[in-house]
Short mmCIF file of C-alpha atoms in Angstrom, two decimals:
data_model
loop_
_atom_site.label_atom_id
_atom_site.label_comp_id
_atom_site.label_asym_id
_atom_site.label_seq_id
_atom_site.Cartn_x
_atom_site.Cartn_y
_atom_site.Cartn_z
CA MET A 1 0.00 0.00 0.00
CA LYS A 2 2.80 2.35 0.89
CA LEU A 3 4.49 1.55 -2.39
CA PHE A 4 2.03 3.56 -4.41
CA PRO A 5 3.28 7.07 -3.59
CA ILE A 6 6.86 5.95 -4.11
CA LEU A 7 6.04 4.53 -7.52
CA PHE A 8 4.23 7.71 -8.33
CA LEU A 9 7.26 9.77 -7.35
CA ALA A 10 9.58 7.53 -9.36
CA ALA A 11 7.37 7.88 -12.41
CA GLY A 12 7.37 11.61 -11.90
CA LEU A 13 11.15 11.68 -11.73
CA LEU A 14 11.43 9.67 -14.92
CA VAL A 15 9.19 12.08 -16.74
CA ALA A 16 11.17 15.06 -15.45
CA ALA A 17 14.51 13.46 -16.18
CA PRO A 18 15.29 14.49 -19.79
CA GLY A 19 16.90 17.86 -19.15
CA HIS A 20 14.56 20.71 -18.50
CA ALA A 21 12.29 19.74 -21.31
CA GLN A 22 8.61 20.39 -20.68
CA ARG A 23 9.26 21.79 -17.22
CA VAL A 24 8.64 25.47 -16.81
CA SER A 25 9.16 26.95 -13.39
CA VAL A 26 7.41 30.15 -12.48
CA ILE A 27 9.77 32.62 -10.86
CA LYS A 28 9.61 36.08 -9.34
CA LEU A 29 12.06 38.93 -9.83
CA PRO A 30 14.43 38.15 -6.90
CA GLU A 31 15.01 34.64 -8.26
CA LEU A 32 15.68 36.04 -11.74
CA GLN A 33 18.08 38.61 -10.33
CA LYS A 34 19.95 35.87 -8.53
CA ARG A 35 20.33 34.08 -11.85
CA LEU A 36 21.38 37.28 -13.58
CA SER A 37 24.24 37.88 -11.19
CA ARG A 38 26.03 34.55 -10.94
CA GLN A 39 29.75 35.06 -10.59
CA ASN A 40 31.34 32.13 -12.35
CA ASP A 41 33.06 31.37 -15.62
CA THR A 42 29.90 30.36 -17.47
CA THR A 43 28.61 32.65 -20.19
CA TYR A 44 24.88 33.00 -19.68
CA VAL A 45 22.56 33.80 -22.55
CA VAL A 46 19.22 34.94 -21.17
CA ASN A 47 16.52 35.54 -23.74
CA PHE A 48 13.21 37.20 -22.84
CA TRP A 49 10.45 35.99 -25.14
CA ALA A 50 6.77 35.15 -25.27
CA THR A 51 4.66 32.63 -27.15
CA TRP A 52 2.69 35.49 -28.75
CA CYS A 53 5.82 37.33 -29.92
CA ALA A 54 6.44 36.30 -33.53
CA PRO A 55 10.05 37.52 -33.85
CA CYS A 56 10.86 35.82 -30.53
CA VAL A 57 9.43 32.50 -31.64
CA LYS A 58 11.32 32.81 -34.90
CA GLU A 59 14.69 33.23 -33.20
CA LEU A 60 14.22 30.61 -30.47
CA PRO A 61 15.89 27.90 -32.59
CA LEU A 62 19.07 30.02 -32.63
CA PHE A 63 19.24 29.89 -28.84
CA GLU A 64 18.37 26.22 -28.86
CA GLN A 65 21.22 25.49 -31.27
CA LEU A 66 23.72 26.95 -28.80
CA ASN A 67 23.16 23.87 -26.66
CA THR A 68 24.86 21.80 -29.36
CA THR A 69 27.14 24.26 -31.17
CA HIS A 70 28.56 25.52 -27.87
CA ALA A 71 28.33 22.30 -25.88
CA GLY A 72 31.32 22.01 -23.55
CA LYS A 73 32.13 25.70 -23.86
CA LYS A 74 30.46 26.82 -20.64
CA VAL A 75 27.55 28.53 -22.32
CA LYS A 76 24.15 28.27 -20.68
CA VAL A 77 20.87 29.35 -22.19
CA LEU A 78 17.93 30.49 -20.11
CA LEU A 79 14.65 31.29 -21.86
CA VAL A 80 12.49 33.64 -19.81
CA SER A 81 8.88 33.58 -20.93
CA MET A 82 7.04 36.86 -20.45
CA ASP A 83 3.67 35.25 -21.04
CA TYR A 84 1.11 35.88 -18.36
CA ALA A 85 1.31 33.31 -15.56
CA SER A 86 -2.33 32.49 -16.28
CA GLN A 87 -1.18 31.17 -19.68
CA LEU A 88 1.33 28.70 -18.21
CA ASP A 89 -0.71 25.54 -18.74
CA LYS A 90 -2.75 26.80 -21.67
CA LYS A 91 0.03 28.25 -23.83
CA VAL A 92 3.56 28.06 -22.46
CA LYS A 93 3.86 24.41 -21.44
CA PRO A 94 2.25 23.09 -24.64
CA PHE A 95 4.53 25.36 -26.68
CA VAL A 96 7.68 24.18 -24.90
CA LEU A 97 6.58 20.58 -25.34
CA LYS A 98 5.64 20.94 -28.99
CA ARG A 99 8.91 22.65 -29.86
CA GLY A 100 10.84 20.21 -27.74
CA LEU A 101 12.84 23.03 -26.17
CA LYS A 102 16.00 21.74 -24.51
CA SER A 103 17.07 24.97 -22.84
CA GLU A 104 15.80 25.79 -19.39
CA VAL A 105 12.55 27.72 -19.58
CA VAL A 106 11.15 29.83 -16.77
CA LEU A 107 8.17 32.15 -16.66
CA LEU A 108 8.65 35.52 -14.99
CA ASN A 109 5.53 36.15 -12.96
CA GLU A 110 5.63 39.91 -12.39
CA THR A 111 2.97 42.38 -13.46
CA ASP A 112 4.58 45.83 -13.25
CA PRO A 113 7.19 46.21 -15.99
CA ASN A 114 8.10 49.65 -14.71
CA THR A 115 9.52 48.00 -11.60
CA TYR A 116 11.08 44.82 -12.90
CA MET A 117 12.53 46.00 -16.23
CA GLU A 118 14.74 48.58 -14.62
CA GLN A 119 16.12 45.86 -12.35
CA VAL A 120 16.69 43.41 -15.16
CA ASP A 121 18.46 46.07 -17.19
CA PRO A 122 18.02 49.85 -17.37
CA LYS A 123 18.60 49.74 -21.11
CA TRP A 124 15.55 47.56 -21.73
CA SER A 125 12.86 49.82 -23.18
CA GLY A 126 10.17 47.17 -23.07
CA ALA A 127 10.24 45.48 -26.44
CA LEU A 128 10.58 41.76 -27.00
CA PRO A 129 12.73 39.91 -27.80
CA PHE A 130 15.35 41.11 -25.32
CA THR A 131 18.59 39.25 -24.64
CA VAL A 132 21.25 39.58 -21.97
CA ILE A 133 24.61 37.86 -22.40
CA TRP A 134 27.03 37.96 -19.53
CA ASN A 135 29.95 36.32 -17.87
CA GLY A 136 30.40 37.06 -14.18
CA LYS A 137 34.04 36.09 -13.94
CA LYS A 138 34.99 38.24 -16.92
CA SER A 139 32.73 41.07 -15.71
CA LYS A 140 31.36 41.31 -19.21
CA ARG A 141 27.75 42.03 -20.02
CA ALA A 142 25.85 43.01 -23.16
CA THR A 143 22.17 43.55 -23.89
CA PHE A 144 20.25 43.40 -27.14
CA GLU A 145 16.73 44.65 -27.73
CA LYS A 146 16.39 43.06 -31.12
CA GLU A 147 16.05 39.86 -33.08
CA PHE A 148 19.31 38.08 -33.93
CA THR A 149 20.50 36.41 -37.06
CA GLN A 150 22.53 33.28 -36.47
CA ALA A 151 25.75 35.05 -37.50
CA GLU A 152 25.09 37.98 -35.16
CA LEU A 153 24.34 35.75 -32.20
CA SER A 154 27.45 33.59 -32.69
CA ALA A 155 29.60 36.69 -33.11
CA GLU A 156 28.27 38.22 -29.88
CA ILE A 157 28.70 35.03 -27.90
CA ASN A 158 32.18 34.42 -29.25
CA LYS A 159 33.23 37.80 -27.87
CA PHE A 160 32.57 36.30 -24.44
CA LEU A 161 34.53 33.15 -25.09
CA LEU A 162 37.83 34.82 -26.03
CA MET B 1 49.10 58.97 -48.76
CA LYS B 2 47.46 62.35 -49.02
CA LYS B 3 44.39 60.74 -50.42
CA LEU B 4 44.33 58.30 -47.54
CA LEU B 5 44.65 61.07 -44.97
CA SER B 6 41.81 63.02 -46.44
CA PHE B 7 39.69 59.96 -45.77
CA PHE B 8 40.17 60.22 -42.04
CA PRO B 9 37.86 63.13 -41.29
CA ALA B 10 35.12 61.41 -43.26
CA LEU B 11 35.76 58.19 -41.40
CA LEU B 12 35.81 59.98 -38.08
CA ALA B 13 32.53 61.68 -38.91
CA LEU B 14 31.05 58.32 -39.77
CA VAL B 15 32.17 56.79 -36.49
CA LEU B 16 30.85 59.76 -34.52
CA LEU B 17 27.54 59.63 -36.35
CA SER B 18 27.11 55.93 -35.76
CA ASN B 19 27.90 56.42 -32.08
CA PHE B 20 25.37 59.16 -31.96
CA THR B 21 22.61 56.98 -33.34
CA ASP B 22 23.35 54.41 -30.64
CA GLY B 23 22.32 56.94 -28.00
CA PRO B 24 18.77 57.44 -26.79
CA ALA B 25 16.80 57.77 -29.99
CA GLY B 26 13.59 59.72 -30.19
CA TYR B 27 11.90 62.13 -27.85
CA GLN B 28 12.63 62.54 -24.18
CA VAL B 29 10.33 64.26 -21.70
CA GLY B 30 10.58 68.02 -22.28
CA ASP B 31 11.36 67.75 -26.00
CA LYS B 32 9.40 69.75 -28.55
CA VAL B 33 7.53 67.47 -30.93
CA ALA B 34 7.29 67.96 -34.66
CA ASP B 35 3.77 67.82 -36.06
CA PHE B 36 2.86 65.04 -38.48
CA LYS B 37 0.33 64.43 -41.19
CA LEU B 38 -1.07 60.89 -41.21
CA LYS B 39 -4.08 59.21 -42.72
CA ASN B 40 -6.95 58.54 -40.34
CA ILE B 41 -9.33 55.61 -40.73
CA ASP B 42 -11.94 58.05 -42.09
CA GLY B 43 -9.68 58.63 -45.10
CA LYS B 44 -8.73 62.17 -44.06
CA MET B 45 -5.24 63.36 -43.21
CA MET B 46 -4.75 64.50 -39.62
CA SER B 47 -2.20 66.71 -37.86
CA LEU B 48 -1.89 67.69 -34.20
CA ALA B 49 -2.44 71.32 -35.21
CA ASP B 50 -5.88 70.52 -36.65
CA ASN B 51 -7.66 70.51 -33.31
CA LYS B 52 -7.29 74.09 -32.11
CA ALA B 53 -9.11 73.38 -28.85
CA ALA B 54 -6.74 70.60 -27.77
CA LYS B 55 -4.46 71.40 -24.83
CA GLY B 56 -2.47 68.38 -25.80
CA TYR B 57 -2.82 64.78 -26.86
CA ILE B 58 -2.41 61.29 -25.54
CA VAL B 59 -0.48 59.76 -28.44
CA VAL B 60 -0.48 55.95 -28.37
CA PHE B 61 1.50 53.81 -30.77
CA THR B 62 -0.64 50.71 -30.93
CA CYS B 63 -1.90 48.12 -33.36
CA ASN B 64 -4.55 45.51 -34.10
CA THR B 65 -2.45 42.44 -33.57
CA CYS B 66 -0.27 42.66 -30.45
CA PRO B 67 -1.76 40.87 -27.42
CA TYR B 68 -0.64 43.74 -25.18
CA ALA B 69 -2.26 46.30 -27.47
CA LYS B 70 -5.44 44.24 -27.42
CA ALA B 71 -5.31 43.91 -23.64
CA TYR B 72 -5.10 47.70 -23.38
CA GLU B 73 -7.61 48.55 -26.10
CA SER B 74 -10.58 49.23 -23.86
CA ARG B 75 -8.38 51.10 -21.38
CA ILE B 76 -7.20 53.35 -24.23
CA ILE B 77 -10.84 54.05 -25.09
CA GLU B 78 -11.46 54.91 -21.43
CA LEU B 79 -8.49 57.28 -21.43
CA HIS B 80 -10.03 59.14 -24.36
CA GLN B 81 -13.43 59.27 -22.69
CA LYS B 82 -11.90 60.66 -19.53
CA TYR B 83 -9.36 63.11 -20.96
CA ALA B 84 -10.78 64.30 -24.30
CA PRO B 85 -13.35 66.45 -22.46
CA GLN B 86 -10.42 67.91 -20.48
CA GLY B 87 -8.56 68.87 -23.65
CA TYR B 88 -6.41 65.77 -24.15
CA PRO B 89 -7.90 63.47 -26.78
CA VAL B 90 -6.27 60.15 -27.62
CA VAL B 91 -4.56 59.81 -31.00
CA ALA B 92 -3.75 56.20 -31.82
CA ILE B 93 -1.04 55.55 -34.38
CA ASN B 94 -0.41 52.16 -35.98
CA PRO B 95 3.25 52.00 -37.03
CA ASN B 96 3.43 48.35 -38.08
CA ASP B 97 4.44 47.37 -41.60
CA PRO B 98 1.36 45.66 -43.09
CA ALA B 99 3.64 43.67 -45.40
CA THR B 100 5.01 41.97 -42.26
CA VAL B 101 1.74 41.95 -40.31
CA PRO B 102 -1.25 41.76 -42.67
CA GLY B 103 -3.56 42.19 -39.67
CA ASP B 104 -2.33 45.77 -39.38
CA SER B 105 -3.31 46.88 -42.89
CA TYR B 106 -5.32 50.06 -43.37
CA ALA B 107 -8.42 47.99 -44.17
CA GLU B 108 -7.95 45.94 -40.98
CA MET B 109 -7.44 49.12 -38.97
CA LYS B 110 -10.75 50.45 -40.28
CA ALA B 111 -12.49 47.20 -39.43
CA ARG B 112 -11.04 47.08 -35.89
CA ALA B 113 -11.93 50.69 -35.18
CA ALA B 114 -15.47 50.14 -36.43
CA SER B 115 -16.06 46.94 -34.47
CA LYS B 116 -14.68 48.43 -31.25
CA LYS B 117 -16.25 51.85 -31.93
CA TYR B 118 -13.00 53.79 -31.44
CA PRO B 119 -13.99 57.28 -30.29
CA PHE B 120 -10.53 58.60 -31.28
CA ALA B 121 -8.44 59.00 -34.41
CA TYR B 122 -6.60 55.87 -35.55
CA LEU B 123 -3.81 56.84 -37.91
CA GLN B 124 -1.58 54.79 -40.14
CA ASP B 125 2.12 55.65 -39.96
CA GLU B 126 2.79 54.35 -43.43
CA THR B 127 6.42 55.44 -43.70
CA GLN B 128 7.04 54.65 -39.98
CA GLN B 129 8.72 58.04 -39.78
CA VAL B 130 6.54 59.27 -36.91
CA ALA B 131 7.31 56.20 -34.79
CA ARG B 132 11.01 56.67 -35.50
CA THR B 133 10.88 60.38 -34.67
CA TYR B 134 9.12 59.67 -31.38
CA GLY B 135 11.48 56.82 -30.59
CA ALA B 136 8.62 54.37 -30.18
CA THR B 137 9.88 50.79 -29.92
CA ARG B 138 6.78 48.79 -29.13
CA THR B 139 3.01 48.66 -29.06
CA PRO B 140 1.47 50.00 -26.96
CA HIS B 141 3.91 52.89 -26.33
CA LEU B 142 2.30 56.03 -24.99
CA TYR B 143 3.29 59.71 -25.08
CA VAL B 144 1.45 62.64 -23.53
CA VAL B 145 2.19 65.88 -25.36
CA SER B 146 1.07 69.28 -24.05
CA LYS B 147 0.73 72.65 -25.72
CA ARG B 148 3.26 75.26 -24.60
CA GLY B 149 2.55 78.44 -26.53
CA ALA B 150 2.91 77.52 -30.17
CA ASP B 151 4.73 74.26 -29.41
CA MET B 152 3.80 70.78 -28.32
CA VAL B 153 6.11 69.37 -25.66
CA VAL B 154 6.45 65.78 -24.39
CA SER B 155 5.11 65.55 -20.82
CA TYR B 156 5.03 61.80 -20.25
CA ILE B 157 6.38 58.68 -21.92
CA GLY B 158 5.68 55.09 -21.09
CA ALA B 159 3.16 52.71 -19.64
CA ILE B 160 -0.58 53.00 -19.16
CA ASP B 161 -0.62 51.20 -15.82
CA ASP B 162 1.11 48.42 -13.91
CA ASN B 163 -0.95 45.40 -14.95
CA SER B 164 -1.46 44.72 -18.62
CA GLU B 165 -3.34 41.47 -18.16
CA ASP B 166 -6.04 42.49 -15.76
CA ALA B 167 -7.36 46.03 -15.43
CA LYS B 168 -9.02 45.06 -12.15
CA LEU B 169 -5.68 44.25 -10.54
CA VAL B 170 -4.04 47.55 -11.45
CA LYS B 171 -2.45 49.29 -8.47
CA THR B 172 -0.87 52.29 -10.18
CA LYS B 173 -2.41 54.03 -13.18
CA TYR B 174 0.75 55.68 -14.48
CA VAL B 175 -0.84 57.80 -17.22
CA GLU B 176 -3.67 58.98 -15.03
CA GLN B 177 -1.20 59.92 -12.30
CA ALA B 178 0.78 61.92 -14.83
CA MET B 179 -2.37 63.49 -16.27
CA THR B 180 -3.45 64.71 -12.83
CA ASP B 181 -0.17 66.62 -12.55
CA ILE B 182 -0.25 67.82 -16.17
CA LEU B 183 -3.83 69.10 -15.92
CA ALA B 184 -2.84 70.96 -12.74
CA GLY B 185 -0.13 72.68 -14.75
CA LYS B 186 2.68 70.78 -13.04
CA PRO B 187 5.32 68.51 -14.53
CA ALA B 188 4.40 64.85 -14.03
CA ALA B 189 6.01 63.53 -10.83
CA THR B 190 6.67 60.25 -12.65
CA SER B 191 7.22 61.35 -16.21
CA SER B 192 8.58 58.19 -17.69
CA THR B 193 7.81 54.54 -17.05
CA LYS B 194 8.58 51.26 -18.74
CA ALA B 195 6.10 48.90 -20.27
CA ILE B 196 6.33 45.69 -22.12
CA GLY B 197 4.94 45.36 -25.58
CA CYS B 198 5.41 43.89 -29.02
CA THR B 199 8.25 45.26 -31.10
CA ILE B 200 7.14 47.59 -33.85
CA LYS B 201 7.33 45.61 -37.09
CA TRP B 202 9.71 47.76 -39.13
CA LYS B 203 9.81 47.54 -42.90
CA LYS B 204 12.65 45.41 -44.17
CA ALA B 205 15.36 47.73 -45.38
#
C-alpha cells in the first residue's frame, strides 16, 4: 500500500529526467536577479520571449542550437517567458513541449514592468525579444533589444569566449 | 598617402555619427515634438495642429495584432473618454508594416476601429517616420504631449498602468497619475515609465 506514492514519485522523476524539457518553473524577480548575477566562468545567454511574440518565436531555434554548437564551452541558455502566468498551462507548457525546447525555460511572474525591467536592465525599453549575455568572472555584459541572425548571435557570444 | 589622410575626417565623422545613433533615440520628456500628417481611418489626413481646442494629446503607438495592445484597447478608449473632455484626446497611431503583419493593414485598422467603436483618431504611420521620430519601440507605447505656446512638448512617456493582463488588478495608473499633474499645470512627478509590448514591425530595409 505504501508503495504507491513511491512509484508515483519515481514515475514523476522519470518524466522530469530528460533535461529541462517540458518543465517550466514560475519565478519572481528576486530569483531572476539571482540568476542574472552569478559570478562564475559560465557565459549566460538569457533571452526574454513570449509565445505570442512572432520575432521571438522565430529566433528561439538560434538559442536552442547553442546547446549543441557551444556544448562544452560553458555557455548556458535560459529562456524567460514573459507570457502571463495564467497562460502557463494553456500556452507556455504546450509550446515548450511541442517545440521540444532543450534549454531551461522559466516564466517571470511579475505584473509591473516599470519595476522589474529597470532591475533586469536599465537599457531595456520594453520590447521583445530582449537578450542579456554575460559572464560574471569576466565582468562582461551586453544587452540586445532586437532579433538576432545566427551570425550575429554567434559573433556576440564568441566575444565572451575569447 | 594624401588621399588616404583626407579619408580620415570622413571616417571619423562616420564613427561619430554611428555612435550618436546608438544613443537614446527619439523624444525625451521636455522635448518639442514635430507635427505630423497621417491618414486617419476616415480617409482624411490628420495633424496635431488641426484641433485648435486641444491642450495636448495622448499619443499611443498601438496596433490591431499585439496581445498587449489588445489587452489595453478598452483602457485606451477609457483614457479618451476621460481626458478628451479635459482637452487631451487620444490619438492612436499604428506604425506596423502591413507587409510583415497583414492584420495591421489600413483595411484591418478600419475594421477594428469600427467593431470596437474607437472614439478617437486611428492613424496609419505608413512610412514609420513618426514612430522613429518619437522613438517608439513597441506597441502599446504612450506619449502625452502638451501645448506650450505655439509648441507641443512631451510631458510623459511610457506605460498606461502596472498590470497589462487584468485592469481590475491595477495598483498604479501611471498615465492617469501623470495626467493629474499635467492638468494641474505641473510637470508629471513620474514622467517616464517602462512597459512591455510587441516590437514595432519595421519595414525590411
